[in-house]
Coordinates of C-alpha atoms and ligand atoms in Angstrom, one line a residue:
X1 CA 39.0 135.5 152.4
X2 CA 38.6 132.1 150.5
X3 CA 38.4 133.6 146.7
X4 CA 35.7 131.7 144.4
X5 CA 33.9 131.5 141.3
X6 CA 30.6 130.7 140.7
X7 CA 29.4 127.8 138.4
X8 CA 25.5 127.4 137.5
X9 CA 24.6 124.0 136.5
X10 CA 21.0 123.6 135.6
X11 CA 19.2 125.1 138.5
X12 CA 22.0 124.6 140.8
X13 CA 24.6 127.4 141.5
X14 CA 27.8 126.0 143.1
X15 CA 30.9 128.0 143.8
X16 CA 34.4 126.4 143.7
X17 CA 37.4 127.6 145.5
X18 CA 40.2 129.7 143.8
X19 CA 43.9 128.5 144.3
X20 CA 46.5 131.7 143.6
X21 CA 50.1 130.4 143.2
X22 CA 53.1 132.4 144.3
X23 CA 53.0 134.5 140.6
X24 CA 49.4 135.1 141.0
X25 CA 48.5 132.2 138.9
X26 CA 44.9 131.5 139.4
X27 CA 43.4 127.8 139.4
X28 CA 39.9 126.8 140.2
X29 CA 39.7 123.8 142.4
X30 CA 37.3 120.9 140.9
X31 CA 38.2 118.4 143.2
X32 CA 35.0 118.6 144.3
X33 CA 33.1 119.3 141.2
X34 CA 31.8 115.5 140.5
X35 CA 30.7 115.5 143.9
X36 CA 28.7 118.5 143.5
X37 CA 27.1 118.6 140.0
X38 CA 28.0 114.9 138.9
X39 CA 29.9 116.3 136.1
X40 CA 33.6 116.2 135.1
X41 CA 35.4 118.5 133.0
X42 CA 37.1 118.1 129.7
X43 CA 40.5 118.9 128.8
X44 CA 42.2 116.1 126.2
X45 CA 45.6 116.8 126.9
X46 CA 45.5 118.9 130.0
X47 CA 46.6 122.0 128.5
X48 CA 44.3 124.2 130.4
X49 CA 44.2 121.9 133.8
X50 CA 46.7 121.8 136.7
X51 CA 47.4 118.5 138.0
X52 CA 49.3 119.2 141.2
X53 CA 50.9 122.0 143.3
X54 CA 54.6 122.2 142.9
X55 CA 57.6 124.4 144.4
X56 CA 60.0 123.3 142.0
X57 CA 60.5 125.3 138.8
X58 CA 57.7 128.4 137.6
X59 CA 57.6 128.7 134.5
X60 CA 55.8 132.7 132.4
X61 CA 55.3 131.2 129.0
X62 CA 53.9 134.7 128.1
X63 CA 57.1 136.0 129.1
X64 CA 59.7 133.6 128.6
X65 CA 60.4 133.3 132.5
X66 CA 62.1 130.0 134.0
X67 CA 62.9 129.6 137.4
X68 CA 64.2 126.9 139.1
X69 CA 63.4 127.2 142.7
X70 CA 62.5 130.3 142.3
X71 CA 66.1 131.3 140.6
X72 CA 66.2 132.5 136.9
X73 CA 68.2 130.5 135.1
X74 CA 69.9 132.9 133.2
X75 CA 71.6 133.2 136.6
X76 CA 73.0 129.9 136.3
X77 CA 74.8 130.5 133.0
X78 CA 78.0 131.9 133.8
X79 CA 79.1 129.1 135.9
X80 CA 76.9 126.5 135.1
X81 CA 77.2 123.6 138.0
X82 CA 74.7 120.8 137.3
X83 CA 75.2 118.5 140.0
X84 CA 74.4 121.8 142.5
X85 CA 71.4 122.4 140.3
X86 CA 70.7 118.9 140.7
X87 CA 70.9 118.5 144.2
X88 CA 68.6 122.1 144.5
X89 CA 66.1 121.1 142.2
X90 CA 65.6 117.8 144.2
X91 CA 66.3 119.3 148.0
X92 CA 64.8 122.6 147.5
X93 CA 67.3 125.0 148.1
X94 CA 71.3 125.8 146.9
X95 CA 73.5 123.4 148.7
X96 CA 76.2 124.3 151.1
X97 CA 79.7 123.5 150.5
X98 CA 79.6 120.3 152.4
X99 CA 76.3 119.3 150.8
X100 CA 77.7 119.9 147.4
X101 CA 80.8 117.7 148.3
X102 CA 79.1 115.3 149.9
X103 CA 76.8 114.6 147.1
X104 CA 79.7 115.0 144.7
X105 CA 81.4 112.1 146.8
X106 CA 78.0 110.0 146.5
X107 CA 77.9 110.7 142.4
X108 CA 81.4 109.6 142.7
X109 CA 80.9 106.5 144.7
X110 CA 78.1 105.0 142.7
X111 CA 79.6 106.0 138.8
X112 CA 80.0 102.3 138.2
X113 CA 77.8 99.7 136.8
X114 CA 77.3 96.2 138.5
X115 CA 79.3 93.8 136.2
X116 CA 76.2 91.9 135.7
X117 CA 74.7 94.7 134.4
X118 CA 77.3 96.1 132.5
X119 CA 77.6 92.3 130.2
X120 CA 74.0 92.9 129.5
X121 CA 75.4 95.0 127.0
X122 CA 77.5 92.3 125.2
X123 CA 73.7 91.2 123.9
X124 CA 72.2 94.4 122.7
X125 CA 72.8 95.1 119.1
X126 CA 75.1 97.9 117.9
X127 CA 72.5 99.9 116.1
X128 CA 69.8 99.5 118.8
X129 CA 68.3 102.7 119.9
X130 CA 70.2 104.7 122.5
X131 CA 66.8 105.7 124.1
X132 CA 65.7 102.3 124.6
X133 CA 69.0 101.0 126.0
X134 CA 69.0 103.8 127.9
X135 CA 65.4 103.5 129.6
X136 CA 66.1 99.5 129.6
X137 CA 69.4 99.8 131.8
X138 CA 67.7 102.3 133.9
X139 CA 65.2 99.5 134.7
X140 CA 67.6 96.9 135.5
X141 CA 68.9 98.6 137.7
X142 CA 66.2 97.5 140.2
X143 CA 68.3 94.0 139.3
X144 CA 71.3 95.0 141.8
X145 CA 69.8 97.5 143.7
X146 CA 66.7 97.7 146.1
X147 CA 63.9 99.3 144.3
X148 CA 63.7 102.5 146.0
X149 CA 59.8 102.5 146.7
X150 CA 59.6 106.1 148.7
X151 CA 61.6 108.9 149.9
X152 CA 61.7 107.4 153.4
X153 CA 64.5 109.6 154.7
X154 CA 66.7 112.1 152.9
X155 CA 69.9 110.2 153.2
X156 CA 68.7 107.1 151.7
X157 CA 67.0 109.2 148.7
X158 CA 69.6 111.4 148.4
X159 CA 72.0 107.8 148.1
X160 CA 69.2 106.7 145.0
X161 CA 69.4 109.8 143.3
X162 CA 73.2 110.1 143.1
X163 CA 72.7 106.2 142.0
X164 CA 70.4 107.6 139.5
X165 CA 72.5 110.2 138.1
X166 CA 75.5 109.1 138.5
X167 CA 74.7 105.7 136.6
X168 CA 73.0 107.4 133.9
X169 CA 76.1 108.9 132.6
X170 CA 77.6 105.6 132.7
X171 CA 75.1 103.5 130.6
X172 CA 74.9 106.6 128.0
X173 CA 78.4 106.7 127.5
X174 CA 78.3 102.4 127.9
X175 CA 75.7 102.3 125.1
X176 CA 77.5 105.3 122.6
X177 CA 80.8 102.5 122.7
X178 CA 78.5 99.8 122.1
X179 CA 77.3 101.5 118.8
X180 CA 80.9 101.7 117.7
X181 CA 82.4 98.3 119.0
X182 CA 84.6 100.6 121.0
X183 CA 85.8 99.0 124.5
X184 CA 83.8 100.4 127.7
X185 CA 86.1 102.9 129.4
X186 CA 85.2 102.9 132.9
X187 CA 84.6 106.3 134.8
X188 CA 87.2 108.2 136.5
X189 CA 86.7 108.9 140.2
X190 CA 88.9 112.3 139.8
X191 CA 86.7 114.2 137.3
X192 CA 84.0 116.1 137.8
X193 CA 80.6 115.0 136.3
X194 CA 80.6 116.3 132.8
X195 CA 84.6 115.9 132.4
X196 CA 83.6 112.1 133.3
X197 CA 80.7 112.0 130.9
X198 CA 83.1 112.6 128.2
X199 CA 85.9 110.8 128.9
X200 CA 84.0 107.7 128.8
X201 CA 82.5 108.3 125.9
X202 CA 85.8 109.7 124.0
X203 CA 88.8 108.3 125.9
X204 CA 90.8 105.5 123.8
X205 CA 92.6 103.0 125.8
X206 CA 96.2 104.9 127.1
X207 CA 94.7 107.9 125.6
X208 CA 92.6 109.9 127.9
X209 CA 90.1 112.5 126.4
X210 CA 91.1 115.4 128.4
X211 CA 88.1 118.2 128.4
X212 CA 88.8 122.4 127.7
X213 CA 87.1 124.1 130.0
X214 CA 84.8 125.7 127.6
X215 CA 82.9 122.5 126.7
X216 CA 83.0 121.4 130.5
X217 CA 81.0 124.8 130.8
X218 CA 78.7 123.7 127.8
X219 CA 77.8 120.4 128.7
X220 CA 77.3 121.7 132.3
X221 CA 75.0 124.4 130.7
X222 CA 73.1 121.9 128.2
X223 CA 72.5 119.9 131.3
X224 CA 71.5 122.6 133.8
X225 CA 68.9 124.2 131.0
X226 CA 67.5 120.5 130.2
X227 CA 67.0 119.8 134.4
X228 CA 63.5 120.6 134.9
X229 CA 60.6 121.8 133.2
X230 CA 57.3 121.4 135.6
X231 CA 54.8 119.6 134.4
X232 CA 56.1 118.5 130.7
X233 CA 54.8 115.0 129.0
X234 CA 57.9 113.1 130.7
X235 CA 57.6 114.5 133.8
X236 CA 54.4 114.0 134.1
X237 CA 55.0 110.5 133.1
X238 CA 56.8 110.2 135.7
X239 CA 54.7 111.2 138.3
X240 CA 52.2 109.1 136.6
X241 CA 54.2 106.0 137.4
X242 CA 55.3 107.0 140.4
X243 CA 51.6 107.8 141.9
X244 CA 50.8 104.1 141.8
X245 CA 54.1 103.6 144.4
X246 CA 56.4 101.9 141.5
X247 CA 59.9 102.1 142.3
X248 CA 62.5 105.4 141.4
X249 CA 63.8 103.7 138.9
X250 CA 61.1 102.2 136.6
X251 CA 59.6 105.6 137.4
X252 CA 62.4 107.3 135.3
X253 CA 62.7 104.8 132.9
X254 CA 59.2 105.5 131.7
X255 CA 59.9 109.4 131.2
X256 CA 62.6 108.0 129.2
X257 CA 60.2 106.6 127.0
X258 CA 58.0 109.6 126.6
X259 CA 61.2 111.9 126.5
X260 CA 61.9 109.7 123.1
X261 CA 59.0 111.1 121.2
X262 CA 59.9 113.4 118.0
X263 CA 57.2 116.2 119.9
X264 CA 59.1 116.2 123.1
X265 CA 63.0 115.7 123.1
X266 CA 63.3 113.2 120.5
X267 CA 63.2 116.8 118.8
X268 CA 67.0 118.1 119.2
X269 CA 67.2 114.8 116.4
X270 CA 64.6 116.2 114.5
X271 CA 66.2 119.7 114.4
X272 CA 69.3 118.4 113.4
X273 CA 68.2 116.0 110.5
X274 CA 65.8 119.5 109.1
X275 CA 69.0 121.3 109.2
X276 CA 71.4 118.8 107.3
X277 CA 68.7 118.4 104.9
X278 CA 69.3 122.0 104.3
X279 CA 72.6 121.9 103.8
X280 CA 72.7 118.7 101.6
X281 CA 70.5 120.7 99.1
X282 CA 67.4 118.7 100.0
X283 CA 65.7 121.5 100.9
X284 CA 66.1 125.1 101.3
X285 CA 64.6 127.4 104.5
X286 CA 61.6 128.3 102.8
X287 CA 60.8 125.6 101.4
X288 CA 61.0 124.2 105.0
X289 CA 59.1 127.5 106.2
X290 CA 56.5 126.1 103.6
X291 CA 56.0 122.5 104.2
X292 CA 56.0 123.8 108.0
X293 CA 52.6 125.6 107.1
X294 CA 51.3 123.1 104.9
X295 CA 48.3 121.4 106.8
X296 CA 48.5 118.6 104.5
X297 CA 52.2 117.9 105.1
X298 CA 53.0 116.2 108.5
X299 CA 56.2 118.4 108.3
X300 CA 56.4 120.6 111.5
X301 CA 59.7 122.8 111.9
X302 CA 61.1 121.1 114.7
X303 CA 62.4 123.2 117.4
X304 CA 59.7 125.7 117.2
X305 CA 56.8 126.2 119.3
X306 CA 55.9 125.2 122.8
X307 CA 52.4 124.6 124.8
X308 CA 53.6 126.9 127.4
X309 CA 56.2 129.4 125.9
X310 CA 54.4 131.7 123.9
X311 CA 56.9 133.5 123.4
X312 CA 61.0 133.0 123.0
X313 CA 62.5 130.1 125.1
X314 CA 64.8 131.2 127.5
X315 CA 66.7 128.4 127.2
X316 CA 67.1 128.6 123.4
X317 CA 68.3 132.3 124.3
X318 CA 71.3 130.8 125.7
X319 CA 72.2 128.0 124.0
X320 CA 72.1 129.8 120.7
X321 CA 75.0 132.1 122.9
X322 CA 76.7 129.0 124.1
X323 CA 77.3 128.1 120.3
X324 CA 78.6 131.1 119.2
X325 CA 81.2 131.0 122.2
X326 CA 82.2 127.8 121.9
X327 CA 82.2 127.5 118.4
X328 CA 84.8 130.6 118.6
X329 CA 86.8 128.9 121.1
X330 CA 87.6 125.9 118.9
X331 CA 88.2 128.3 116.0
X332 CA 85.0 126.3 113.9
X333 CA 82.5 127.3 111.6
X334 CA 79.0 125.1 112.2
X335 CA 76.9 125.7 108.4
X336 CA 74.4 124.0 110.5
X337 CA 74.2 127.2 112.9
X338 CA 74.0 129.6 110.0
X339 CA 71.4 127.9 109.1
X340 CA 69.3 127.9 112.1
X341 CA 69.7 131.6 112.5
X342 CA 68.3 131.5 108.5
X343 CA 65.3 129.4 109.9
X344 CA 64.6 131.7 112.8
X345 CA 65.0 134.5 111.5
X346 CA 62.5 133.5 108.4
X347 CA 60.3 131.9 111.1
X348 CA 59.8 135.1 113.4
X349 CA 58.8 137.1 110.6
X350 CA 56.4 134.6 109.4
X351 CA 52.9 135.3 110.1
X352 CA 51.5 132.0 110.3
X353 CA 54.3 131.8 113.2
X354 CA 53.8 135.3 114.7
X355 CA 50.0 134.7 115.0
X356 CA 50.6 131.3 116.1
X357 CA 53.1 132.3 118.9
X358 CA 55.9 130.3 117.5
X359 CA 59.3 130.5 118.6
X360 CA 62.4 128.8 118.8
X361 CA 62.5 125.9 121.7
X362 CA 65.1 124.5 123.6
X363 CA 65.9 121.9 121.3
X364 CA 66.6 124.2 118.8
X365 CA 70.2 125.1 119.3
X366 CA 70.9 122.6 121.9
X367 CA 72.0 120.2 118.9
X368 CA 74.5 122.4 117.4
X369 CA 76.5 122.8 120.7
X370 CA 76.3 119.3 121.4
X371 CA 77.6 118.7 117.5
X372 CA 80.6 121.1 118.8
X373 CA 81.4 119.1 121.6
X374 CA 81.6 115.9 119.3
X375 CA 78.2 114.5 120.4
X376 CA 76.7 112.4 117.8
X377 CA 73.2 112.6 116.5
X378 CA 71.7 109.9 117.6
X379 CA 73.3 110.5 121.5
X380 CA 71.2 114.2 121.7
X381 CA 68.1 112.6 123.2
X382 CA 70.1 110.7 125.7
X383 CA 71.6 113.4 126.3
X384 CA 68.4 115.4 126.9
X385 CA 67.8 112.8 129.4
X386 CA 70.4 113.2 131.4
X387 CA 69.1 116.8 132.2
X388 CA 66.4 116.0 133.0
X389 CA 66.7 113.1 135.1
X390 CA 67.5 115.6 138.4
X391 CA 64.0 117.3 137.7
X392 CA 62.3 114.1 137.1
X393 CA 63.8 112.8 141.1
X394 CA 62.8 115.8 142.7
X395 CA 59.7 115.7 141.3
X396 CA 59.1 112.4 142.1
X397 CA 60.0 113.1 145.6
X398 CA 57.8 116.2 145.5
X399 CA 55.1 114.1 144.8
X400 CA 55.7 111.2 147.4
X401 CA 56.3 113.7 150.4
X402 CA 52.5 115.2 150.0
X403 CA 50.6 113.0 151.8
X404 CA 47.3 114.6 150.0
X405 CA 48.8 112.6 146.7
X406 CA 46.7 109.8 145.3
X407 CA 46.9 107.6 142.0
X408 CA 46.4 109.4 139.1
X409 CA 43.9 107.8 137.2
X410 CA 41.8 110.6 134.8
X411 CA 38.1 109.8 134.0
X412 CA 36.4 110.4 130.3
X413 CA 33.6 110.7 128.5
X414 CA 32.6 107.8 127.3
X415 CA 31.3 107.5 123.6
X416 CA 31.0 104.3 122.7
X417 CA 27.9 102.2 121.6
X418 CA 25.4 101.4 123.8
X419 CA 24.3 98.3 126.0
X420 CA 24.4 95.7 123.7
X421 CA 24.5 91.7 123.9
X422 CA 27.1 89.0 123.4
X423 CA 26.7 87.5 119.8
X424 CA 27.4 84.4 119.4
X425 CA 30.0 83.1 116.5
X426 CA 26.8 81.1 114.8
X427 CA 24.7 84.1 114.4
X428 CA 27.7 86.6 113.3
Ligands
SDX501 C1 60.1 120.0 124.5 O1 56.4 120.7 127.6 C2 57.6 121.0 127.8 O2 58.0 121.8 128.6 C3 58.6 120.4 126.8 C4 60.0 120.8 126.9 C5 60.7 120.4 128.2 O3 61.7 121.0 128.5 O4 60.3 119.3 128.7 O5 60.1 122.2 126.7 C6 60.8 120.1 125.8 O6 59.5 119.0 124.2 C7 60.2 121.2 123.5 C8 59.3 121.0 122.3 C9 60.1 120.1 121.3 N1 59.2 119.7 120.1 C10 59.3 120.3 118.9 O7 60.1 121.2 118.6 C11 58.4 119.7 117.9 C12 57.8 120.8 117.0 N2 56.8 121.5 117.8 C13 55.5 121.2 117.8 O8 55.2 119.9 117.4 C14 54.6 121.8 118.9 O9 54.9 123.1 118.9 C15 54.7 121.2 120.3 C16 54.5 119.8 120.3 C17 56.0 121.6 120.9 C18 53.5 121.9 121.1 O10 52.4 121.4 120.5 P1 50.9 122.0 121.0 O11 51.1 122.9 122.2 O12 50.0 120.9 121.0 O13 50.6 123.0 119.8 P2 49.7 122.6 118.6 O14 50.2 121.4 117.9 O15 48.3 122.7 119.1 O16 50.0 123.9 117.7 C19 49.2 125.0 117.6 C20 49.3 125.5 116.2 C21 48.8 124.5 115.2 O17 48.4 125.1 114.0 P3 46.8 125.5 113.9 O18 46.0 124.2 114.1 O19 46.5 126.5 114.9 O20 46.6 126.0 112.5 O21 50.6 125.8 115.9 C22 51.0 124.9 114.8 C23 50.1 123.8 114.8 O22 50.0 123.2 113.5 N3 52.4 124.5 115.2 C24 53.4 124.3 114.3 C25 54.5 123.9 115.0 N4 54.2 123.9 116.3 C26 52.9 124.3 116.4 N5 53.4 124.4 113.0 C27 54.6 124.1 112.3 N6 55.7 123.8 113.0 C28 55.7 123.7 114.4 N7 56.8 123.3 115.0

C-alpha cells in the first residue's frame, strides 16, 4: 500500500506519495506538487529536500553511520584499498580479483599525460593555485581525449574513469613540482596507486622516494574515507553539470571548483592554518573556542560541524587513529595534533557546540596525517580531490543510467520589483 500524506491548500486537499529508502528514510514526493496546487516549495540550500534516489553511499548523520555500498567504512580501515573502493563505489559491488587487476592494469595504462598537455604546465606560474591547475588540467583533458558524453557501455566508462583517476594523480603531483621548479618525474608502471602518487611528487632524479608501508596504508585510508559522500555541494555539482549531458570530464572539473571552497574541503587548509596560529602564539584554543562563538567574528572553527552529521564523523574517528599510528611509526611528535585534541576536547564540552551538534569533521585530522606523510599545505585540497573523484564518477554514472533523469534546473520565488518600463537615458 502506496503510503501518503495529506496536504490542504486553500480548499483543496491533495495527498502526495511517500518514498521510504532502504533505512527507512522517509521522502515526500512533490514532483507533482506544481501541477497540483501551482505552488513550489522552499528550501535555499536544500537541506531539507532530496534531489535524487541513489544506491551509492547512506549516510545516519544522527548516528555517525557511513556506508559505502552499503559497507561501513570502518570496515575498510584495516587494509584500506582505494582503487577497489573506487572501482565499487562506481560499479556497485566489491570487485573480483580479475576485475581489480584489470582496472589496476587500466589505472596503470593511462598514468601518463599527453605531452601536449603536460607543456601546458611550462606557462602556469609557480605560485598558482593547486586547485585551479588542478580543475584546469582536468578540463583539458577533453584536448586529447574524446569527451566522454555518457556511460554508453561499461568498458568504455570504466576505460574514462581509470583515465580519470589515474590522470589526476599525475597532474597533482605535476602541479606540486611546478610550485618548486622541481623536474616532473613521470609515474612508475610498477607501483601501486598511492606508492605512485608519492613518488612523483617526492622522487629526485636517480633517487627514488621509496614508500613504508604505513603511509601506503594512510594515504590509501585518507583516500578511501574522502571517496564519496552522497549528495555534498561538489557532488552535487557535479551531477548539476552533468544533467545538462556535459562531458565526464568538465563534469569533475566543476566539483573541483566547489570542492575549493573554505566550507567544503578547502577546509583541511583552514584547519591547518587555525592550528599553526595556535602554535605560533597567535592565538590560543580558547581564544579560538571564542572567536568561533562570536556572531560578529566571521571566524568559524574549521573542521567542526557538518549539515548532515550531527553527531561525530566517522571518518574523523579514524583519521584522528591513523595519526596516532603513524605518527608512532616514524617515531614523531605533531604539536599540531596535540593541539587538535586541545580544540576538541574544549569544543565537545562547549555548550554553544553541544547544543548546536558540533563535532569534529573529516577535515579535521585529515591534515595532520597528510603533514606526516610530507604533504604540504597547500596540496591537502588536491588531495581531498583525489578522494573524491571515484565518488564523483560513479555518481555521475548513477545519474546517466536512470533514464527518469532530467536537467536540473530549480525554480524560486521571485521578489523583485514589479512590471515596470524601459527608461530612456534622457529622462534618467
Ligand atoms: C566537508 O556535505 C558534506 O558531506 C561535506 C563533506 C564531504 O565529505 O563532502 O563532509 C566535506 O565539507 C566537511 C565540512 C568542512 N567545513 C568546515 O569544517 C567549515 C566549518 N564548518 C561550518 O562552516 C559548517 O559547519 C558547515 C559549512 C560544515 C555546515 O554548515 P551548515 O550546515 O550550513 O550549518 P550552519 O552554518 O547553519 O550552522 C548552524 C549553527 C550556526 O549557528 P546559529 O546560527 O545556530 O547560532 O552552527 C554554527 C553556525 O554559526 N556553526 C559553527 C560552525 N559550524 C556551524 N560555529 C562555529 N564554527 C563552526 N565550524
Amino acid at each position: 500500500m502506496q503510503e501518503t500524506v495529506k496536504l490542504i491548500v486553500g480548499d483543496q486537499t491533495i495527498e502526495l506519495p511517500v518514498i521510504v529508502g532502504t533505512e527507512g528514510e522517509r521522502a515526500i514526493d512533490i514532483t507533482k506538487l506544481r501541477d497540483q496546487t501551482g505552488m513550489i516549495t522552499y528550501d535555499p540550500s536544500l537541506g531539507n529536500t532530496g534531489v535524487c534516489r541513489s544506491e551509492i553511499t547512506f549516510i545516519d548523520g544522527e548516528k555517525g553511520i557511513l556506508r559505502y555500498r552499503g559497507i561501513p567504512i570502518e570496515q575498510f580501515a584495516d587494509h584500506p584499498n582505494f582503487v577497489e573502493v573506487a572501482w565499487m563505489l562506481i560499479f556497485g559491488r566489491l570487485p573480483k580479483p580479475d576485475e581489480l587487476a584489470r582496472f589496476s592494469s587500466l589505472l596503470t595504462a593511462n598514468e601518463l599525460l599527453h605531452e601536449g598537455l603536460k607543456h601546458q604546465f611550462d606557462h602556469i606560474p609557480p605560485d598558482a593555485p593547486p586547485m585551479a591547475i588542478l580543475s584546469a588540467t582536468l578540463n583539458n583533458l577533453s584536448f586529447y581525449h574524446e569527451q566522454f558524453l555518457s556511460p554508453q557501455d561499461e568498458e568504455s566508462f570504466e576505460l574514462a574513469a581509470a583515465r580519470l583517476i589515474s590522470k589526476v594523480r599525475t597532474i597533482a603531483a605535476f602541479s606540486y613540482r611546478r610550485s618548486l621548479g622541481l623536474p616532473f618525474i613521470y609515474p612508475d608502471p610498477n607501483l601501486r596507486y598511492c606508492a605512485n602518487f608519492l613518488h612523483m611528487m617526492f622522487s629526485i632524479p636517480f633517487q627514488q622516494y621509496i614508500v613504508t608501508p604505513e603511509i601506503e596504508d594512510a594515504l590509501n585510508l585518507v583516500f578511501v574515507l574522502h571517496a564519496d559522500h552522497e549528495q555534498n555541494c561538489s557532488t552535487s555539482t557535479v551531477r548539476t553539470v552533468g544533467s545538462a549531458r556535459a562531458n565526464l570530464f568538465a563534469s569533475c572539473a566543476a566539483g573541483v571548483c566547489a570542492l575549493w571552497g573554505p566550507l567544503h574541503g578547502g577546509a583541511n587548509v583552514e584547519v591547518i592554518d587555525m592550528l599553526e596560529r595556535i602554535h605560533q602564539g597567535g592565538m590560543s584554543p580558547e581564544d579560538c573556542i571564542r572567536a568561533a562563538k562570536d556572531k560578529s567574528n566571521p571566524f568559524r572553527l574549521f573542521g567542526f560541524g557538518h549539515r548532515v552529521y550531527k553527531n561525530y564523523d566517522p571518518r574523523a574517528k579514524l583519521l584522528k587513529a591513523s595519526c596516532d599510528k603513524v605518527l608512532a611509526k616514524l617515531r614523531r611528535q605533531d604539536p599540531l595534533l596535540d593541539i587538535a585534541r586541545k580544540l576538541e576536547e574544549a569544543a565537545l564540552n562547549d555548550p554553544y557546540f553541544v547544543e548546536r551538534k558540533l563535532y569534529p569533521n573529516v577535515d579535521f585530522y585529515s591534515g595532520i596525517l597528510l603533514r606526516a606523510m610530507g604533504i604540504p599545505t597547500n596540496m591537502f585540497t588536491v588531495c581531498f580531490a583525489i578522494g573524491r573523484l571515484p565518488g564523483w564518477i560513479a555518481q555521475w554514472r548513477e545519474q546517466h543510467v536512470d533514464a527518469s533523469t532530467r536537467i536540473l534546473r530549480p525554480r524560486q520565488v521571485y521578489t523583485g520589483p514589479a512590471e515596470s518600463p524601459y527608461v530612456p537615458m534622457e529622462d534618467r
